[in-house]
Each structure stands twice: as structure tokens, then as C-alpha cells.
CSV table of C-alpha atoms in Angstrom, one decimal:
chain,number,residue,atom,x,y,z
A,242,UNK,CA,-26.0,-13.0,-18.8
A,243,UNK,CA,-23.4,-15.1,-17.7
A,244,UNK,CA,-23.7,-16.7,-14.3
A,245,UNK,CA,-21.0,-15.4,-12.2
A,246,UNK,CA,-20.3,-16.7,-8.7
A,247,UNK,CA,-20.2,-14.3,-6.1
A,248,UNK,CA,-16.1,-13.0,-4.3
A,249,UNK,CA,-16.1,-12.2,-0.9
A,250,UNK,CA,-12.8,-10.4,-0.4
A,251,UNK,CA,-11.4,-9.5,2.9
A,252,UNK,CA,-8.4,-6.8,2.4
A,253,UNK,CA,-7.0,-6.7,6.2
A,254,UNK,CA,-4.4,-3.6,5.3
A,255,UNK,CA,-1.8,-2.8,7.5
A,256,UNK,CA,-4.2,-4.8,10.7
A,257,UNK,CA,-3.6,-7.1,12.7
A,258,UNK,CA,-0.6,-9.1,15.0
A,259,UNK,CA,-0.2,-12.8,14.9
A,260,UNK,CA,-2.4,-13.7,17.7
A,261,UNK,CA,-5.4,-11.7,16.5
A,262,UNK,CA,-4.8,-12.6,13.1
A,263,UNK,CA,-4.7,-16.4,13.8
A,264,UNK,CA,-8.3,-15.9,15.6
A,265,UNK,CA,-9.5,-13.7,12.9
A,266,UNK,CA,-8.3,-16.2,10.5
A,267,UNK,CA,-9.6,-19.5,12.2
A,268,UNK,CA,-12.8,-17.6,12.4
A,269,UNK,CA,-13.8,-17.3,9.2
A,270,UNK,CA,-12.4,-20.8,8.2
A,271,UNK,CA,-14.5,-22.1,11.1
A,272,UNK,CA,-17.7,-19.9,9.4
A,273,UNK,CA,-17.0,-21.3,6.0
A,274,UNK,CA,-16.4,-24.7,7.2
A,275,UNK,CA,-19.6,-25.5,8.4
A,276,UNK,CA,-20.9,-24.2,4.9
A,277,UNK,CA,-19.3,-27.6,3.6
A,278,UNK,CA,-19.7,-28.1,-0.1
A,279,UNK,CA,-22.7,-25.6,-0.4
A,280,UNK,CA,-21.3,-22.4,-0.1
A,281,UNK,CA,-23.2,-20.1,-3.4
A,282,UNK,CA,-19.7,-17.6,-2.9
A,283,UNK,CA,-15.7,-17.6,-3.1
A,284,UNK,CA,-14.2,-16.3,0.4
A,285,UNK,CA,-10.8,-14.5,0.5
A,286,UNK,CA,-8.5,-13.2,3.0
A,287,UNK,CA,-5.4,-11.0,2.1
A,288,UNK,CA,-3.6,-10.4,5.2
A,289,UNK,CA,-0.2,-8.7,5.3
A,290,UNK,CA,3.0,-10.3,4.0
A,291,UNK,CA,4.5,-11.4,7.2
A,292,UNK,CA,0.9,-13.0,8.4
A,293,UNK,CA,0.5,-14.7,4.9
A,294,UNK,CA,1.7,-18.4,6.0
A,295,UNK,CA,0.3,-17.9,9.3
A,296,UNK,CA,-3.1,-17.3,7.8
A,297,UNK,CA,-3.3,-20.0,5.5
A,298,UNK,CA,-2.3,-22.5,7.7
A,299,UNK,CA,-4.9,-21.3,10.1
A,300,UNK,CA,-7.8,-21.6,7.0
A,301,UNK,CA,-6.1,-24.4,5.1
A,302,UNK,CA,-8.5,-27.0,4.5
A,303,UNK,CA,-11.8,-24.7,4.9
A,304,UNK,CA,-12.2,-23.7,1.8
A,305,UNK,CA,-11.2,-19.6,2.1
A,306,UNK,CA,-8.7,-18.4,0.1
A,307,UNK,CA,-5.4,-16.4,1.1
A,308,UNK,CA,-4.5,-13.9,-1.2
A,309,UNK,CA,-1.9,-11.0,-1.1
A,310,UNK,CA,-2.0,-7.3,-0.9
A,311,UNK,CA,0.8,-6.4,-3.2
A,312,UNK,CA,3.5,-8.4,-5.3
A,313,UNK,CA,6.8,-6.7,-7.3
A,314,UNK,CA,6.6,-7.2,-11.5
A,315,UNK,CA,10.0,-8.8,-11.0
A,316,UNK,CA,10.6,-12.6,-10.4
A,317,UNK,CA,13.5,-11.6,-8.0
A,318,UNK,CA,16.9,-9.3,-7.9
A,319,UNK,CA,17.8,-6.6,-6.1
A,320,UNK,CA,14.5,-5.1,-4.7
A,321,UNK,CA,15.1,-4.7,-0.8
A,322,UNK,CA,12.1,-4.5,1.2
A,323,UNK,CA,9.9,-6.3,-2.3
A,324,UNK,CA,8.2,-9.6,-2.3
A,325,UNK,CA,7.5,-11.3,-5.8
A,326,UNK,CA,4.6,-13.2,-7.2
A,327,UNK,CA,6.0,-16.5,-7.1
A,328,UNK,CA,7.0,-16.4,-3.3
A,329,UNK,CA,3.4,-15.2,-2.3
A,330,UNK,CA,2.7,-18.5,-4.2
A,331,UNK,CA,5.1,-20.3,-2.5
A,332,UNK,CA,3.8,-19.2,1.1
A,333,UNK,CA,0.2,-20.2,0.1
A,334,UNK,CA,-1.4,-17.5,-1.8
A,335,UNK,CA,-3.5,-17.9,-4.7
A,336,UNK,CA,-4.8,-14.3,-5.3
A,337,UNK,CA,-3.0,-11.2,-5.4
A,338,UNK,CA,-4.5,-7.5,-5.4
A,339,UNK,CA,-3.1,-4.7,-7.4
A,340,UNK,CA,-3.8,-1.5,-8.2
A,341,UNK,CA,-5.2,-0.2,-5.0
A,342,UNK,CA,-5.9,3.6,-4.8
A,343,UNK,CA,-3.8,3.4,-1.6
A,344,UNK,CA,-1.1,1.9,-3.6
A,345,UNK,CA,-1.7,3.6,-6.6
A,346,UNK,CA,-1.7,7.7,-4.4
A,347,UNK,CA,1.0,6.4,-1.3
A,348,UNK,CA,3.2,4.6,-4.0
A,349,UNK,CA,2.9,6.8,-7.2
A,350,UNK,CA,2.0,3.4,-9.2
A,351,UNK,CA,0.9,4.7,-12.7
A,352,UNK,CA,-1.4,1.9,-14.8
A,353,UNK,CA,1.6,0.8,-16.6
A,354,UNK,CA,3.1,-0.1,-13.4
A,355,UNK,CA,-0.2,-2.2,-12.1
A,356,UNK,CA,-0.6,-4.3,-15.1
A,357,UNK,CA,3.3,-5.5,-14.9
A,358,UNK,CA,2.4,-6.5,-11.5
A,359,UNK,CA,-0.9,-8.4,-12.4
A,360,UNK,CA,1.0,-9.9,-15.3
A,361,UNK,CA,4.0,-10.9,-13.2
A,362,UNK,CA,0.7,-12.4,-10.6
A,363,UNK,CA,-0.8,-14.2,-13.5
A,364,UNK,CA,3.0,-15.3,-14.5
A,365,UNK,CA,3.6,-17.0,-11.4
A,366,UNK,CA,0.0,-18.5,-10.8
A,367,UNK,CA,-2.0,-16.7,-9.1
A,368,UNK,CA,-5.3,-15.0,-10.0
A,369,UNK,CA,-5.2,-11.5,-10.2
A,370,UNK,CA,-8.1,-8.7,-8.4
A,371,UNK,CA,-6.9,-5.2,-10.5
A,372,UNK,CA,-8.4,-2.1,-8.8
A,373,UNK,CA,-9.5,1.2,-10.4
A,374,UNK,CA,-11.3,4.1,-8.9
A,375,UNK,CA,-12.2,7.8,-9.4
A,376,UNK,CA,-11.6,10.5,-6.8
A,377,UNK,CA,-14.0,13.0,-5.0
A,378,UNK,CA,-13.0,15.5,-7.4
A,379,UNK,CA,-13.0,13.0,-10.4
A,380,UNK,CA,-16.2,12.2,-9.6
A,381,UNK,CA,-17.6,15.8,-8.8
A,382,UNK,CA,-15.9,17.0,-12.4
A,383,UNK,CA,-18.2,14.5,-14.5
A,384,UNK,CA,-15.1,12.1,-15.2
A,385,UNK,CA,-16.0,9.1,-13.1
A,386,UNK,CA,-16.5,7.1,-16.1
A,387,UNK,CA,-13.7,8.3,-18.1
A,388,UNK,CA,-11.8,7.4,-15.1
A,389,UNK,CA,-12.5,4.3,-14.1
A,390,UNK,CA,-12.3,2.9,-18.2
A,391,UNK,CA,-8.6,4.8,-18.3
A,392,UNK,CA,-7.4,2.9,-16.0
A,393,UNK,CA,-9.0,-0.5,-16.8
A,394,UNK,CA,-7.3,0.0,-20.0
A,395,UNK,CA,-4.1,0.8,-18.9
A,396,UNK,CA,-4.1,-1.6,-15.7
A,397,UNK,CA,-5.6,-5.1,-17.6
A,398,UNK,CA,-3.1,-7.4,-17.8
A,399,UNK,CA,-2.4,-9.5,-21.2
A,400,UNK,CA,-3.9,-12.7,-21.4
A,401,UNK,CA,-6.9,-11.4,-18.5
A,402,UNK,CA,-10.1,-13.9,-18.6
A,403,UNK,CA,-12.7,-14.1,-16.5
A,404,UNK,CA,-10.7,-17.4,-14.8
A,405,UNK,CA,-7.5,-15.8,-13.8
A,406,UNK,CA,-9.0,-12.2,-12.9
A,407,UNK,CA,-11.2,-10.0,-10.8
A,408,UNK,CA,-11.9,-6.3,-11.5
A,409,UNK,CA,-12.7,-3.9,-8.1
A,410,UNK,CA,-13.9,-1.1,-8.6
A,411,UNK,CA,-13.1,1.1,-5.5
A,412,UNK,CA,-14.7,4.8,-5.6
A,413,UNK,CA,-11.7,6.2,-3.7
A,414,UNK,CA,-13.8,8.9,-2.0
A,415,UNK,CA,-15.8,5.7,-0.2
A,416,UNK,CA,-13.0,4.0,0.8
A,417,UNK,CA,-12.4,4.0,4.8
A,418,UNK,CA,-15.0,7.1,4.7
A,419,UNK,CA,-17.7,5.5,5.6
A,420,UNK,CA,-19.1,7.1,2.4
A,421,UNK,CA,-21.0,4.2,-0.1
A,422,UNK,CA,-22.0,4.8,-3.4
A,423,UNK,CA,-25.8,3.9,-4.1
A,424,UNK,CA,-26.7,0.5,-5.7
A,425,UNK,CA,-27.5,2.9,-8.7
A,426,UNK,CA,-24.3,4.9,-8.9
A,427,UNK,CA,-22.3,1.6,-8.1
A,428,UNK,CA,-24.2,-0.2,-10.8
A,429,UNK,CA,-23.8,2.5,-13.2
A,430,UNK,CA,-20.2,2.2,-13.0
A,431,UNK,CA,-19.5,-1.7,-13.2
A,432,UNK,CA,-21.8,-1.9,-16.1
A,433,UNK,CA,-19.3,0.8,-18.2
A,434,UNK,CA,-16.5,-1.4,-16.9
A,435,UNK,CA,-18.4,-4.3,-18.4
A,436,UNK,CA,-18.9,-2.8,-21.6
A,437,UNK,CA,-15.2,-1.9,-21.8
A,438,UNK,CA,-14.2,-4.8,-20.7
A,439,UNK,CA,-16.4,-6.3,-23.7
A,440,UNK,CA,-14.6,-3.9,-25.5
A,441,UNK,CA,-11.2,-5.6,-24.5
A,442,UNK,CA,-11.6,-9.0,-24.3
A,443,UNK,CA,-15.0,-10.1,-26.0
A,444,UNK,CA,-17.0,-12.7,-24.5
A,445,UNK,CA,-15.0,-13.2,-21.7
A,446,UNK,CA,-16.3,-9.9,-19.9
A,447,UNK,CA,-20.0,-11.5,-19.1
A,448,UNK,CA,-18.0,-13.9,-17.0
A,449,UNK,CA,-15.7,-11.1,-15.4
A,450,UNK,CA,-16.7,-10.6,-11.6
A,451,UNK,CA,-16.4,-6.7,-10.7
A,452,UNK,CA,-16.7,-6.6,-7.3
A,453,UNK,CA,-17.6,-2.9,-5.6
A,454,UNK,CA,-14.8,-1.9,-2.8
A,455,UNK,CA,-16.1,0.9,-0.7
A,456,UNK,CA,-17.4,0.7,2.6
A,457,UNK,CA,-19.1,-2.5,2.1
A,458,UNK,CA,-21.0,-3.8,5.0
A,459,UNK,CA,-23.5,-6.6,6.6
A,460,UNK,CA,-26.5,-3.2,6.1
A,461,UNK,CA,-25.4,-2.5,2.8
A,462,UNK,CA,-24.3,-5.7,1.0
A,463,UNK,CA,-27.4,-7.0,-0.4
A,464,UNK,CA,-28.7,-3.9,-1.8
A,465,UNK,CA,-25.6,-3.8,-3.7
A,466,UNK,CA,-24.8,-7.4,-4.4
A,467,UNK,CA,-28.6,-7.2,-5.5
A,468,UNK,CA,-27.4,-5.0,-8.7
A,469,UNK,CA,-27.2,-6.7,-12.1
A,470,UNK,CA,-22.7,-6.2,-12.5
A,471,UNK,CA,-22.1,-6.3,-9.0
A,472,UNK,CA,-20.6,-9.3,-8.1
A,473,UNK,CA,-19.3,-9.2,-4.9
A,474,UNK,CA,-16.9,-6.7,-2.7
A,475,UNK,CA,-13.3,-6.2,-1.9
A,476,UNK,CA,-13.9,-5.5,1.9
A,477,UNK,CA,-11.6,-3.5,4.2
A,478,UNK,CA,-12.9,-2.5,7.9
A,479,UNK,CA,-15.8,-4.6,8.1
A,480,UNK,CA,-13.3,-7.8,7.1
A,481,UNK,CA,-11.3,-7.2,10.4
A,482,UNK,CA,-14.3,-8.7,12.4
A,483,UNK,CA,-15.6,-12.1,12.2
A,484,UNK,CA,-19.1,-11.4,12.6
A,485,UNK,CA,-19.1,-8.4,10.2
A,486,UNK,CA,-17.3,-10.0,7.3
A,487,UNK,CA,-19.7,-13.3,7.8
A,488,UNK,CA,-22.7,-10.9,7.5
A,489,UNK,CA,-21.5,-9.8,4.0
A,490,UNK,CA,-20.8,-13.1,2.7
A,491,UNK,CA,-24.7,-14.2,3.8
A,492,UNK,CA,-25.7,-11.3,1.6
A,493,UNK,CA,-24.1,-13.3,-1.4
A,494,UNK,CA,-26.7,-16.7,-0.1
């Protein structure tokens, strides 16, 4: 197996005001700081758009990441209320999420729609973290696996490798629940997206990192990170605290 090293994604949401953000922001970049050189993980925080330049001037330097919740397929044009790959660039991002189940139920985005947007990422230079996910009843029908490889399919951008992107795989019925998944269900999962992604892209699948979005946290983390496909998680509440988030990423030591 391919080594892969470890993401430790922080998706904020719709959290957070300047002030808190700032502190929340210089926090971790204060944790990861005193890691130096060392650290065995990547460190990302995707804060919302208007925080973005805020945030990474508050971590530049410390070696965390700033990535992006969202971006529009398009370069630019008429798209009121939009923000494109190139100017999450441009503010200081370097990672971009699409495809989140809250994007994909609150904002009807189809996989066809998700892969424009990782490609239109990829376009402008960023890397690229593509979510799938089955639903309660998905998952209570049998289909979780059907699922989750439809939509890795239809959401993998051309010209995906394991440098430029990141696959989450978010069980939507754990997601802000409080619900997890069990290392063995969890692990069950990423290693079908494995396959398929071996399926897909060849070789360049045992480098992938699938990380496991679904209420992550410092109790649970290195049961799951523990699993064989798992290679890191795409945090939500728990990446709102300094302390918690921190406690996940010392999972991935």
C-alpha cells in the first residue's frame, strides 16, 4: 500500500464572525506552529468566503492550509452572489471543497454540476476535496455502496490524481447528528471507493486520501484513522474549537 499522509480538514460552515474567527484561526496556526517541520499530517481550514483573507493572514506562515467551501465552474460573468476558483486563489486559498451533501440537498447540485466545479478548482490551481455520501434511507435500502461509487463517478473531475485531489466520504445521516459510522462500516465504504477509484484512474488510487466526514471527533478519531483507507476527516463541529480540532489532528501522530 501506498503511504499516504494523513488531512486534517476543518469545514467551519456558515460559523463564525471576524473576531472569533481570527482567534480560532491564530489558534490552530499557533498549535501547528510549535509542530515545526515535524508534523506526520496536512492541517486545513475552510472558513466562509468573506473570512477567507482574514484567515489566512491570521495562519500564514504556520503551515495550515486555507481552503474554500464552495467555488462557481465559471471563471467569471454574470453570476451575482458567486465566487470563482481563481479568486479563492487569489485571496489565499489552496483547497476547495465540493460536492457537499449540504450543497448537493440545499442547492440541488447533481454530479455533473460538482465535477465542473472541481475541474474549474483544479483549472485555477487549487486542489480539489470532492464529497459523496449516502442517505439514512440509502443506506437502510442496501444502496450505500451503489451510492457512494455513483457519485464518485459522476463527481471525479478529469485529470484527478492523488496530488491535486481528496475524496470525503460523508455518510449524510452522520453528519451534524452526532451519529458515526463504525471503523468497520466506515472502512467498508472507503475501500469500495478505493477500488473504484482503481477502477478510474489506476495506480493513482493507492495514493488517493479518502478522508471520513461524519461526526469526527478527539474520542473517535483514532479508532477510525486506525482503519486501513481512512486517511484522515473532513471535520465540521468539532473544527469550531481549538482544543477539539487539535485533539483530532494528534490522532493522525
Amino acid at each position: 500500500m501506498t503511504a499516504r499522509r494523513p488531512m486534517i480538514a476543518g469545514n467551519w460552515k456558515m460559523n463564525g464572525l471576524l473576531a472569533d474567527s481570527k482567534a480560532l484561526a491564530a489558534g490552530v496556526a499557533a498549535k501547528r506552529k510549535a509542530l515545526g517541520g515535524s508534523a506526520p499530517f496536512d492541517i486545513l481550514v475552510c472558513p466562509p468566503f468573506p473570512l477567507i483573507s482574514t484567515v489566512a493572514e491570521a495562519v500564514s506562515g504556520s503551515g495550515v492550509d486555507v481552503g474554500a467551501q464552495d467555488c462557481h465552474m465559471n471563471v467569471s460573468g454574470a453570476h451575482t452572489g458567486d465566487t470563482s476558483a481563481s479568486l479563492l486563489k487569489d485571496a489565499g486559498c489552496s483547497y476547495v471543497i465540493v460536492g457537499h451533501s449540504e450543497r448537493r440537498t440545499d442547492h440541488a447540485e447533481t454530479d455533473a454540476i460538482v465535477k465542473a466545479k472541481a475541474e474549474a478548482g483544479l483549472a485555477a490551481g487549487l486542489k480539489v476535496i470532492v464529497c459523496i455520501g449516502e442517505t439514512l434511507e440509502e443506506r437502510e435500502a442496501g444502496k450505500t455502496l451503489d451510492v457512494n461509487k455513483s457519485q464518485l463517478n459522476g463527481s471525479l473531475p478529469t485529470g484527478a490524481t492523488a496530488a491535486n485531489c481528496i475524496i470525503a466520504y460523508e455518510p449524510v445521516w452522520a453528519i451534524g447528528t452526532g451519529k458515526v459510522a463504525t471503523p468497520e462500516q466506515a472502512q467498508e465504504v472507503h475501500a469500495a471507493i478505493r477500488a473504484e477509484l482503481k477502477k478510474m484512474i489506476g495506480g493513482e488510487a493507492d495514493g488517493m486520501r479518502i478522508l471520513y466526514g461524519g461526526s469526527m471527533k478527539p474520542g473517535n478519531a483514532a479508532e477510525l484513522m486506525s482503519q486501513g483507507d481512512i486517511d484522515g476527516g473532513l471535520i465540521g463541529g468539532a473544527a469550531l474549537k481549538v482544543e477539539d480540532f487539535w485533539g483530532i489532528a494528534a490522532a493522525a501522530m
